[in-house]
Coordinates of C-alpha atoms and ligand atoms in Angstrom, one line a residue:
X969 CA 0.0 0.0 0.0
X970 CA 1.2 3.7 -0.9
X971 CA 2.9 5.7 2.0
X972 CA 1.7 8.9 -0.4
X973 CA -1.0 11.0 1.2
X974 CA -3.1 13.1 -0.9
X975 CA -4.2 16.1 0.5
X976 CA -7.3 17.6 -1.3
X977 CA -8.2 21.3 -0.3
X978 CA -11.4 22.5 -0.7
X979 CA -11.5 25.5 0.7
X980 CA -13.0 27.0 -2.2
X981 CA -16.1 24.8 -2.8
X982 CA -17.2 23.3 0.6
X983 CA -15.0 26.3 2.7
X984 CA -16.8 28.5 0.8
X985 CA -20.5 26.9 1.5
X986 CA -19.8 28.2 4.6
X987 CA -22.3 31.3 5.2
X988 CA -20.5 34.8 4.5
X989 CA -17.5 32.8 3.0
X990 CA -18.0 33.6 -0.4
X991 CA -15.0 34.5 -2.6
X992 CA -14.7 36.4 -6.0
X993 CA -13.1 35.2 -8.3
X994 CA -10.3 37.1 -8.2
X995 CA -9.6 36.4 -4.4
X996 CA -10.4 32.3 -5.4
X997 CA -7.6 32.4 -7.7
X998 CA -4.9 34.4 -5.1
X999 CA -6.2 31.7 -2.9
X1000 CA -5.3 29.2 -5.6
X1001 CA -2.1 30.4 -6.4
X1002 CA -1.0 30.2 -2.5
X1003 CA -2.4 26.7 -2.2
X1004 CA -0.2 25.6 -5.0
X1005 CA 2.8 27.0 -3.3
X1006 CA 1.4 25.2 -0.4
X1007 CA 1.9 22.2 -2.9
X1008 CA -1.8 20.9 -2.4
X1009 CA -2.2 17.8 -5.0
X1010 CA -5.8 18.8 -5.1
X1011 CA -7.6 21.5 -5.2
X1012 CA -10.8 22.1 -5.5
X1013 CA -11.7 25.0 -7.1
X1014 CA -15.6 25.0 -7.0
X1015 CA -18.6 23.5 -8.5
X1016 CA -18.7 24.5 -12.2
X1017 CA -22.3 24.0 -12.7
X1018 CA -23.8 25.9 -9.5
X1019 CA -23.3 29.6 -11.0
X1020 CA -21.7 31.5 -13.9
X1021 CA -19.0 33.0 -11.3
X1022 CA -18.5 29.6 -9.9
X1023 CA -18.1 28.1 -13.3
X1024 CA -15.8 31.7 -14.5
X1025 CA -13.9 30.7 -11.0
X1026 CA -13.2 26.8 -11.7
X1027 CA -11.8 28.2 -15.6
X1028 CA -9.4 30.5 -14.2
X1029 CA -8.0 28.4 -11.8
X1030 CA -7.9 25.6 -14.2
X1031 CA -6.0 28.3 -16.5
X1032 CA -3.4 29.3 -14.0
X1033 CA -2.7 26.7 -11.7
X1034 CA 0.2 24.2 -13.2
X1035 CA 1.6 22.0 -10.5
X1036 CA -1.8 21.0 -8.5
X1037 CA -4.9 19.0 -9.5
X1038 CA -7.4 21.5 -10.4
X1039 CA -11.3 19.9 -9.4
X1040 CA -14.8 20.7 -9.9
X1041 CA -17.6 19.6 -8.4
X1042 CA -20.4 18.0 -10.1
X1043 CA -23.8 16.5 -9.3
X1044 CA -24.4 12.7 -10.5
X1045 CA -26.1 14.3 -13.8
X1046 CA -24.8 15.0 -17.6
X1047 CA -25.3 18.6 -17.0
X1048 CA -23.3 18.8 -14.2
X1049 CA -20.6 16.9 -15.6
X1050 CA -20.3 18.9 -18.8
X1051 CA -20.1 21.8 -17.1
X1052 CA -17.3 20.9 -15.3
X1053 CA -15.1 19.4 -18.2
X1054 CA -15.9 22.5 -19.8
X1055 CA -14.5 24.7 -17.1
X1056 CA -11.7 22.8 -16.7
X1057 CA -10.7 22.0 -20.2
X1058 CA -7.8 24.3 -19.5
X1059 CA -5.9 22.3 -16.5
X1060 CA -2.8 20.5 -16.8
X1061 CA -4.5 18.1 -14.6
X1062 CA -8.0 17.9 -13.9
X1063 CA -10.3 16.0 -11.9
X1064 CA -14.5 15.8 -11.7
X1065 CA -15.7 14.7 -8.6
X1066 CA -19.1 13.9 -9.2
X1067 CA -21.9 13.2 -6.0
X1068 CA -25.1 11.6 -5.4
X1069 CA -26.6 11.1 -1.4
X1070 CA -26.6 7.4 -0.5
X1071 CA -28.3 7.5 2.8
X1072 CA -31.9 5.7 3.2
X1073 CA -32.4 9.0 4.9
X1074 CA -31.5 11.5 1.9
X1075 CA -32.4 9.0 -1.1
X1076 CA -35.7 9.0 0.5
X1077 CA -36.6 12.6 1.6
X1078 CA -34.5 14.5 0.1
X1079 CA -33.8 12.8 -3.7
X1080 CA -37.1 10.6 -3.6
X1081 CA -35.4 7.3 -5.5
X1082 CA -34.7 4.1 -4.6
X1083 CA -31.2 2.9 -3.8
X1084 CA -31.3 0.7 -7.4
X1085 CA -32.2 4.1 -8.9
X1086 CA -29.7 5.7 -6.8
X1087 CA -27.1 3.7 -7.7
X1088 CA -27.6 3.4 -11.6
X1089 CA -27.8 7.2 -11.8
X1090 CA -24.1 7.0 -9.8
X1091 CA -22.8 4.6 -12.5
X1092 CA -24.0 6.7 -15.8
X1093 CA -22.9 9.9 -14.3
X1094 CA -19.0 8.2 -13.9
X1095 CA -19.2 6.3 -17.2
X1096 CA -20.3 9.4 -18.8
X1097 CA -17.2 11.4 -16.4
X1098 CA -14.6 9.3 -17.4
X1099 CA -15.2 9.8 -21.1
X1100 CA -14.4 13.2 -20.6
X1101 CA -11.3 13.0 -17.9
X1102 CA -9.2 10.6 -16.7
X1103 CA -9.9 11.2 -12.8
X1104 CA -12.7 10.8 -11.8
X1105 CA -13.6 10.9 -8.0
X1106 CA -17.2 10.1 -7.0
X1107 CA -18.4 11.0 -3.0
X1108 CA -22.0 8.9 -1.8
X1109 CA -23.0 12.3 -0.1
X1110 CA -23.9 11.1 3.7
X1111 CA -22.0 8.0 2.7
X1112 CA -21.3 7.9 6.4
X1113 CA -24.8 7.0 7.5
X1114 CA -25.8 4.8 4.2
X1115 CA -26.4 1.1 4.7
X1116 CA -24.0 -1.4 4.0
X1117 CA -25.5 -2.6 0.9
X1118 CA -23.8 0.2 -0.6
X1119 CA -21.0 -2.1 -0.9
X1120 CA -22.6 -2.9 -4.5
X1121 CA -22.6 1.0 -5.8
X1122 CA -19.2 1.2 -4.9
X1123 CA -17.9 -1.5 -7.0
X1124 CA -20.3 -0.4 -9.9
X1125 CA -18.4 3.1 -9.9
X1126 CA -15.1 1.8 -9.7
X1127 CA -15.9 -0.6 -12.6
X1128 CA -17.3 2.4 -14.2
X1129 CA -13.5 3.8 -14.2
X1130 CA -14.0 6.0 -10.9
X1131 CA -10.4 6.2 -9.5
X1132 CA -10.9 7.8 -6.0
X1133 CA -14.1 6.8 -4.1
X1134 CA -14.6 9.4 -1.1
X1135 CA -17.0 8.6 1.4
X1136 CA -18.1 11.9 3.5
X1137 CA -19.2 12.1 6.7
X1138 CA -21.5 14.8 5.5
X1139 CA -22.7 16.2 9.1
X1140 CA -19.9 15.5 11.3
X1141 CA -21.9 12.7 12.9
X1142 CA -18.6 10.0 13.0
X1143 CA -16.7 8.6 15.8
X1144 CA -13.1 8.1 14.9
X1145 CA -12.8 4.7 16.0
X1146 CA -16.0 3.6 14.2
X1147 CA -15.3 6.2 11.3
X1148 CA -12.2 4.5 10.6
X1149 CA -13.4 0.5 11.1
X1150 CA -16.0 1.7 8.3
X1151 CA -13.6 2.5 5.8
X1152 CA -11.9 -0.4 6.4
X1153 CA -14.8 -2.6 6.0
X1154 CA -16.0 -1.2 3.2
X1155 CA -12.5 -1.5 1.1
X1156 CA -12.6 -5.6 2.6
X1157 CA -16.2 -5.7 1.6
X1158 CA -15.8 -4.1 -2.2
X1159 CA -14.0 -6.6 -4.6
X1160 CA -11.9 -4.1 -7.0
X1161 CA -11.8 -1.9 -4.1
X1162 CA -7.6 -1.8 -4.7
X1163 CA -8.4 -0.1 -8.2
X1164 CA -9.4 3.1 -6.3
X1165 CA -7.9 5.4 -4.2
X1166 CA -10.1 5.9 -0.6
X1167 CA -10.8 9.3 0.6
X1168 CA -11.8 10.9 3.9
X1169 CA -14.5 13.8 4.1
X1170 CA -15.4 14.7 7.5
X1171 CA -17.1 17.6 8.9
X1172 CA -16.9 18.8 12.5
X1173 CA -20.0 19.5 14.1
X1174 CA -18.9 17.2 16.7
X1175 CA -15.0 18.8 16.7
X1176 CA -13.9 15.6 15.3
X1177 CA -13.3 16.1 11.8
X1178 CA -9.6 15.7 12.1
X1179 CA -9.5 13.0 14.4
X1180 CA -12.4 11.5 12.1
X1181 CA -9.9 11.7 8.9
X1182 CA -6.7 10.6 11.3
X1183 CA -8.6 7.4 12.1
X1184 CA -9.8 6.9 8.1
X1185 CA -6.4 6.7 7.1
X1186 CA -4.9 5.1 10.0
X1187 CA -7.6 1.9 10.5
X1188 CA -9.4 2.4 7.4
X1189 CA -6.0 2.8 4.7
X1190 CA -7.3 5.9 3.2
X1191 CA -5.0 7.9 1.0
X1192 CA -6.5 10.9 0.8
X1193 CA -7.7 13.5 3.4
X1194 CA -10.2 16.7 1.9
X1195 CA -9.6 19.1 4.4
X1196 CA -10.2 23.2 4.3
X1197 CA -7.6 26.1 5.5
X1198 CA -8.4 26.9 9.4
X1199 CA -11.0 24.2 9.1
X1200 CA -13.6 26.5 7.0
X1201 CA -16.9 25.5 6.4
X1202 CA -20.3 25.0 6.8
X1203 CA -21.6 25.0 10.1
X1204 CA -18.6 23.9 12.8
X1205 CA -16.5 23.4 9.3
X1206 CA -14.1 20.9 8.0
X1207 CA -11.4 18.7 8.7
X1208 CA -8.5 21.6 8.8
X1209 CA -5.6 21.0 6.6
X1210 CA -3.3 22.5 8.9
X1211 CA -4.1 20.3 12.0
X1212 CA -4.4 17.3 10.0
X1213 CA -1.3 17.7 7.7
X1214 CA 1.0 18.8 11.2
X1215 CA -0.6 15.5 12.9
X1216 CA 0.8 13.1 10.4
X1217 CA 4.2 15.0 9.9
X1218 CA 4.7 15.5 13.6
X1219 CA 3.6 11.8 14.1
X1220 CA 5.4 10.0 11.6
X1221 CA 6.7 7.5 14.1
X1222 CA 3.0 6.3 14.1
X1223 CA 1.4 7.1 10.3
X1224 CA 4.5 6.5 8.4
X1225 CA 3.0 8.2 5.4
X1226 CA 4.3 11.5 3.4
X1227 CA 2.5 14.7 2.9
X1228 CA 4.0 16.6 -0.4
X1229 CA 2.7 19.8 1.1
X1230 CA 5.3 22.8 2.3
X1231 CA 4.4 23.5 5.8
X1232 CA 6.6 26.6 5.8
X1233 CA 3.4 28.2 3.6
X1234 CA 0.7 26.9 5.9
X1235 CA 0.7 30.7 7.9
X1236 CA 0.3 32.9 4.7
X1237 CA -2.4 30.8 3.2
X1238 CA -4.1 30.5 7.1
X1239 CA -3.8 34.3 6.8
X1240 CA -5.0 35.0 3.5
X1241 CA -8.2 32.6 4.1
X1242 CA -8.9 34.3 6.9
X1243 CA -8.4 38.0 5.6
X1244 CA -10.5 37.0 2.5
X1245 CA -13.5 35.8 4.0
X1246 CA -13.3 37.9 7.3
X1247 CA -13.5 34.9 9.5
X1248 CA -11.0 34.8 12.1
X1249 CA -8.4 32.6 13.7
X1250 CA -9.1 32.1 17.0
X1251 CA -6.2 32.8 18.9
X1252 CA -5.9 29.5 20.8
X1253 CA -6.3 27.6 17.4
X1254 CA -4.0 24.8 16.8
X1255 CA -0.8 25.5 14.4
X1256 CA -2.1 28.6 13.0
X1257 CA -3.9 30.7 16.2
X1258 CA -1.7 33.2 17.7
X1259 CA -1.2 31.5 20.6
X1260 CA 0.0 28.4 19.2
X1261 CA 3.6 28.8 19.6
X1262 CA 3.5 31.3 22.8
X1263 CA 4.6 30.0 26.2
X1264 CA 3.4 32.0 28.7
X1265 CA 4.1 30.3 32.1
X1266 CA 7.1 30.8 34.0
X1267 CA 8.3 26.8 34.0
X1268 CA 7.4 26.6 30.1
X1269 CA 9.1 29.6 29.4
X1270 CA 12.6 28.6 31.3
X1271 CA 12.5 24.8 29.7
X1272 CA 11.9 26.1 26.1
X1273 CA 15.2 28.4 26.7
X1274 CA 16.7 25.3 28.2
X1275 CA 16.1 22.7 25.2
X1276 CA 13.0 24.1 22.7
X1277 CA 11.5 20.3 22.7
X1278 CA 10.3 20.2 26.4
X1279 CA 7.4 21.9 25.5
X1280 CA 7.6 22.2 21.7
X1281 CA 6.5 19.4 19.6
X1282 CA 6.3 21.4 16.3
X1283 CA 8.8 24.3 15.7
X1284 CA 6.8 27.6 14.5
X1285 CA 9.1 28.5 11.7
X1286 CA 8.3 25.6 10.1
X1287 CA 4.5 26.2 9.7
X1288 CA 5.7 29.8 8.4
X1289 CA 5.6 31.7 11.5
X1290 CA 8.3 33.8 10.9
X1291 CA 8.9 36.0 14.0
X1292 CA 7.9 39.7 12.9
X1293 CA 10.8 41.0 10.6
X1294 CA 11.1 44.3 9.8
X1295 CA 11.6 43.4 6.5
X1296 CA 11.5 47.1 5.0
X1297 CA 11.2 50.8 6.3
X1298 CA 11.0 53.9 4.9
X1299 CA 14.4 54.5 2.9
X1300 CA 13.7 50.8 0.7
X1301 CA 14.1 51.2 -2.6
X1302 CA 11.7 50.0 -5.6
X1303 CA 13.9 46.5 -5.8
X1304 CA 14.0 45.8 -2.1
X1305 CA 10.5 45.9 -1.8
X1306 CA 9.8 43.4 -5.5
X1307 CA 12.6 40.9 -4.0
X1308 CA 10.6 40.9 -0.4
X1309 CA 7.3 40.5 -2.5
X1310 CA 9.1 37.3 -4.2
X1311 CA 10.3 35.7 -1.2
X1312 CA 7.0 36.2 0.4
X1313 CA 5.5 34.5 -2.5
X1314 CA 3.0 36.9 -3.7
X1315 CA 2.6 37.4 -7.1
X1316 CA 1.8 40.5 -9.0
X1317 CA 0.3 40.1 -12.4
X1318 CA 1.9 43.4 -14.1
X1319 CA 4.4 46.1 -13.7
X1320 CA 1.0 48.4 -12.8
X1321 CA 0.2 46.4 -9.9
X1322 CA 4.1 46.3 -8.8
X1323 CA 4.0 50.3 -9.0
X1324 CA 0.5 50.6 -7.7
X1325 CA 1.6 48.5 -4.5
X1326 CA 5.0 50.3 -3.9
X1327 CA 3.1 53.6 -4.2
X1328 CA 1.2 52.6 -1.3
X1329 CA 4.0 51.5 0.8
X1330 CA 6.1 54.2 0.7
X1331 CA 2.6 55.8 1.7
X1332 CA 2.7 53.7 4.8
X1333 CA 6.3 53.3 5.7
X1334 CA 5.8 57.6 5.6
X1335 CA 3.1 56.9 8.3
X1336 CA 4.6 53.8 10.1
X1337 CA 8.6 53.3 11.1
X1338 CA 8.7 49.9 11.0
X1339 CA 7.1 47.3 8.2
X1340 CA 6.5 44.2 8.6
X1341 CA 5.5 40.7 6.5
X1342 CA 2.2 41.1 7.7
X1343 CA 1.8 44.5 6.8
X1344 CA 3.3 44.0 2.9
X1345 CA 0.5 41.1 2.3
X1346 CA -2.4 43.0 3.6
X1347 CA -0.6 46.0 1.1
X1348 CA -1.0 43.8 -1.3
X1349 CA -4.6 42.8 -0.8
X1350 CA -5.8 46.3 -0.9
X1351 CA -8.1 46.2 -3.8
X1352 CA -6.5 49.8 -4.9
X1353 CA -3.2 47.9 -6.1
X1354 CA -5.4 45.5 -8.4
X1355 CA -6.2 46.7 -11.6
X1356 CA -9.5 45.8 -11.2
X1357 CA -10.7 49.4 -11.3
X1358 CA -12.6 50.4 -8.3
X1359 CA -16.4 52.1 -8.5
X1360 CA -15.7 54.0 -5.2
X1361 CA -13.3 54.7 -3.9
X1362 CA -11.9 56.7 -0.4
X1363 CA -10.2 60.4 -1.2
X1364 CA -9.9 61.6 1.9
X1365 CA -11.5 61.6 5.3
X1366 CA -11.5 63.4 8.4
X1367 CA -13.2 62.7 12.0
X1368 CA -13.8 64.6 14.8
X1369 CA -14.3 62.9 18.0
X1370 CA -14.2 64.7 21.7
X1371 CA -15.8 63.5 25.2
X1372 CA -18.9 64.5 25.4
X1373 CA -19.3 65.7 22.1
X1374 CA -20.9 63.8 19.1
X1375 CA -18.3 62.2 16.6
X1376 CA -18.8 63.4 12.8
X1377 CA -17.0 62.5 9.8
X1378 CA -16.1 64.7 6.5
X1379 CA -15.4 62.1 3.8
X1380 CA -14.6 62.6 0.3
X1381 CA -15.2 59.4 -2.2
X1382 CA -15.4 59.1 -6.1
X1383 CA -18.2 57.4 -7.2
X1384 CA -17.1 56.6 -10.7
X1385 CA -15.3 59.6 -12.3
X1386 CA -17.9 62.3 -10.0
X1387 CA -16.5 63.4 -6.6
X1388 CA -18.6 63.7 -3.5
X1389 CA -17.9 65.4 -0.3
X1390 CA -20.4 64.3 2.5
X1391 CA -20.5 65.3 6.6
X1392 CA -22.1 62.8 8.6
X1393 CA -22.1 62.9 12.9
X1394 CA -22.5 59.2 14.1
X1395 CA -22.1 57.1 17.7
X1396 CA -18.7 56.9 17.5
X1397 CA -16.2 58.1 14.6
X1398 CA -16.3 55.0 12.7
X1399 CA -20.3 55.1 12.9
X1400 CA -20.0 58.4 11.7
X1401 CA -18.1 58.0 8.7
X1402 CA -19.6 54.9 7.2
X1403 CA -23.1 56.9 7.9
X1404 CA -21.3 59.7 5.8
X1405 CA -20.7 57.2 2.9
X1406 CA -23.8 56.0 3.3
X1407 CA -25.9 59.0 2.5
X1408 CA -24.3 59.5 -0.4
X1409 CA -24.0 55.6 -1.8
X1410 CA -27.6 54.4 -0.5
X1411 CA -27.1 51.3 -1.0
X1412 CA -29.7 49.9 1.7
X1413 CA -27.0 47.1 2.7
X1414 CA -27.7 45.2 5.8
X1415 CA -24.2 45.1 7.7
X1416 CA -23.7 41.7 9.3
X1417 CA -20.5 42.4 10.6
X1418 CA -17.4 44.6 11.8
X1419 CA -14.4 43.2 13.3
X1420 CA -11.2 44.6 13.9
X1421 CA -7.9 43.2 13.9
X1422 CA -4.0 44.3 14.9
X1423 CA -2.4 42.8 11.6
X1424 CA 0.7 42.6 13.7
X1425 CA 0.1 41.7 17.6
X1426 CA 1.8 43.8 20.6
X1427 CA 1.7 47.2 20.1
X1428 CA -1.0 50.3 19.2
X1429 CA 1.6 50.6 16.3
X1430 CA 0.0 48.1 14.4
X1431 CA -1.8 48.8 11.4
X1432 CA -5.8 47.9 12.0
X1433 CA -7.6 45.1 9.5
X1434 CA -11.3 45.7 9.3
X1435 CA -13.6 43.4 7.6
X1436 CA -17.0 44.5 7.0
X1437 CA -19.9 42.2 5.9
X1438 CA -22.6 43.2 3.8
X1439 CA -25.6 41.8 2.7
X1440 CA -28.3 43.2 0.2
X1441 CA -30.4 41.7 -2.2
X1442 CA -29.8 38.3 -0.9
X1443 CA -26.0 38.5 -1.5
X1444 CA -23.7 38.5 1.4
X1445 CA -20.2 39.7 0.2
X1446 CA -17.0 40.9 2.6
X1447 CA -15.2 43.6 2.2
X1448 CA -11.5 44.3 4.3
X1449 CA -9.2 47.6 4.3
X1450 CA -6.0 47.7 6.4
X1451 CA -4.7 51.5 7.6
X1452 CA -2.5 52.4 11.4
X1453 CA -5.5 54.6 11.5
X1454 CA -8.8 52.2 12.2
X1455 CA -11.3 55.0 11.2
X1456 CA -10.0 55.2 7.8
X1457 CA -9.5 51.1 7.6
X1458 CA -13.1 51.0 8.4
X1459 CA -14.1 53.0 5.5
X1460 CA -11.7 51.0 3.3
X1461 CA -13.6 47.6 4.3
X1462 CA -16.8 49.1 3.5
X1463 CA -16.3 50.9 0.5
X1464 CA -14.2 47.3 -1.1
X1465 CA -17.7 45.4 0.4
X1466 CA -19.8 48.3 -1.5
X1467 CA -17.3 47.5 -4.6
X1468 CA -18.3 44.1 -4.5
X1469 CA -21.9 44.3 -3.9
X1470 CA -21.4 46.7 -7.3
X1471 CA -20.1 44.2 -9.4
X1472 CA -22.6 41.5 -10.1
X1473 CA -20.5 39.8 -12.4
X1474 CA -17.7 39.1 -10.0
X1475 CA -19.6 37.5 -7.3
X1476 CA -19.1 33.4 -7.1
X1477 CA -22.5 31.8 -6.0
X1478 CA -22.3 29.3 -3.4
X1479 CA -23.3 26.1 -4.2
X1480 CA -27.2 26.3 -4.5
Ligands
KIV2474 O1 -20.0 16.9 2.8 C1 -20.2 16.3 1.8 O2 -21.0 15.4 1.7 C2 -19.7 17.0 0.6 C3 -19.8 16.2 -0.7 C4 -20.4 17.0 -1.8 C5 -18.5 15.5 -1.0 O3 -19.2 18.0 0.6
ZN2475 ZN1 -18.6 18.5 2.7

């Protein structure tokens, strides 16, 4: 049996599921490009069929991504299937993973069929699959909580040329123990079940997603873990990528299997997820929270200086916590700052953008002494070194804010090519000034949330990250700006969310 792990990210299809999450497709292929240097073999870029932006998402990752698997998902139908060959006709590699619920609970209520019509459908959607790709991965959906007699459909799909059977455990219901004896009685139980590769696909409502996959591949052989960056997804999430792929490096001595993946890039792509879709790390998360690597007590502290592996079993440098550099300040020259951009690994697509994103950090370093890593790749994020050309955009502002007295705002925005000076007062200065874009936008949205962040943590110094979520017309989109001054980060985030609530065409459905 192979010692080779796959590790299949889907961050962008079933991370993305996840309420709020959703992703242009402009941030779903940044996201991309950093799982590939993350060296994912998968990834899963979306499911082709569900939307136009889903389908324009899965074609320009298939486009641009060389060295991983690009994916998309696809119901058990000819439509479905189609439409994902299609979108990925550009790949290097490509893979369709095609679904169907195998559950006496879903087949009944939810698809209305009968397992034999269950079943037959699964077999014609991978024959028809595999005419038009080689790899073809098909999921029961719930496969977790279908009968045994399923036994039968999985053979049928493998004979059908499916090469990886996955078998979710769709609402996080699993045990590991009994997770892991299913797998392996199911590859015992299915005759050609050595023609496929077995895959793990747990969810963590019960906080056991990773344990859930541990135990697939450890009693049930699985080869492949589907996982998510910080464990995003629906409801309590997914198995998360960086838990699961630290637990078999750390634990080699037990798994004795290899992860391709560069652990070094785990932290910018933890970061990235999180900045893009405005949900947050919590700080006591494992591998990627803030607190992961800090040793606060006294004893810790002194055996740590004494010999690091008293109390460290994973050294943070090599998940890519650097400790903050000041990589650059105000005197660095156009080069220094493109070679730190390299060795970050963040890719600009033209000279413009290089330009546009050095303008704005000798902006900051005029405003801030000392810049850091962190501070470079929220730089970069800011929508204003894109060329995607912004509908409004921040000119100035100006707050006023006093005890006693009621905060207002003076902010001046274009709106297109027109400029628009509005005064607004407001509960605080950041109410003020959003109120002051406001009445001069109108555009009704529903704000679901404001959160701000230090980008880098210890000191009032730090520039702020605000995300701002939106919602309006039954879209929910996210919008982040990062400034040392919060008031003016705040209106960033809401004008990028007002940007995206703008352009229709950008916006990547979740799956429906
Ligand atoms: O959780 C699930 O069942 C899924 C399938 C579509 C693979 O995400
Ligand atoms: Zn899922």
């Amino acid at each position: 049996m192979s010692d080779k792990l796959i590790i299949f990210d889907t961050t962008l299809r079933d991370g993305e599921q996840s309420p709020g999450a959703s992703m242009t497709r402009d941030e779903k292929l940044r996201i991309a490009r950093q799982l590939e240097r993350l060296r994912v073999d998968v990834i899963e870029a979306g499911f082709a069929a569900s939307s136009n932006g889903d389908f324009e998402a899965v074609k320009t990752i298939a486009d641009h991504i060389k060295d991983s698997t690009v994916c998309s998902l696809a119901r058990a139908n000819d439509r479905d299937i189609s439409r994902a060959a299609e979108a990925l006709a550009g790949a290097n590699r490509a893979r369709i993973h095609t679904f169907i619920a195998t559950s006496p609970l879903h087949m009944e209520k939810k698809l209305r069929m009968s397992p034999d019509q269950v079943f037959e459908q699964a077999k014609l959607a991978v024959r028809f699959a595999r005419n038009l790709c080689g790899d073809i991965e098909f999921s029961p959906e719930d496969g977790y909580r279908s009968e045994p007699d399923f036994c039968a459909g999985c053979e049928a799909v493998i004979a059908e040329g499916a090469t990886t059977i996955n078998i979710p455990d769709t609402v996080g219901y699993a045990i590991p123990e009994l997770y892991g004896e299913f797998i392996r009685n199911l590859r015992e139980r299915v005759p050609n079940s050595d023609k496929a590769i077995w895959s793990v696909h747990c969810h963590n409502d019960l906080g056991m997603a990773v344990a859930n996959s541990l135990a697939g591949v450890k009693i049930g052989g699985a080869r492949q873990i589907e996982c998510t960056i910080n464990g995003l997804g629906e409801r309590a999430g997914n198995c998360a990528l960086e838990e699961v792929v630290m637990a078999i490096r750390t634990r080699r001595d037990h798994f004795g299997l290899e992860v391709g993946i560069d652990t070094t890039q785990i932290m910018p792509a933890s970061r990235m997820v999180s900045q893009t879709t405005g949900f947050v790390v919590q700080p006591n998360k494992a591998v990627v929270g803030a607190n992961a690597f800090a040793h606060a007590s006294g004893i810790h502290q002194d055996g740590v200086l004494k010999a690091r592996d008293t109390y460290e079993i994973m050294r943070a440098e090599d998940v890519g916590w650097a400790a903050n550099k000041i990589v650059l300040g105000k005197l660095s020259g156009r080069n220094a700052f493109k070679q730190r951009l390299q060795e970050l690994g963040i890719e600009l697509e033209s000279e413009g953008e290089i330009n546009a994103a050095f303008t704005r950090f000798k902006d900051l370093a005029d405003r801030k002494s000392e810049i850091f890593d962190e501070d470079i790749i929220a730089l970069v994020s800011d929508e204003s070194v894109t060329a995607v050309k912004e509908h409004f955009r921040l000119i100035s502002l100006a707050q006023r804010s006093e005890t006693g007295e009621r905060p207002q705002a003076s902010v001046t925005l274009a709106i297109g090519d027109a400029e628009h000076s509005v005064h607004s007062e407001g509960n605080g200065p950041v109410d003020a000034s959003l109120r002051a874009i406001e009445s001069v936008v109108q555009s009704g949205a529903e704000m679901l949330l404001y959160s701000v962040n230090a980008i880098t943590s210890g000191s009032t110094e730090s520039q702020g990250e605000v995300t701002v979520r939106l919602q309006h017309g039954g879209r929910v989109v996210n919008g982040v700006g990062a400034d040392p001054d919060i008031v003016v980060a705040s209106a960033k985030a809401y004008l990028s969310a007002l940007n995206k609530l703008h352009s229709n065409t950008e916006r990547v459905a979740a799956q429906g």
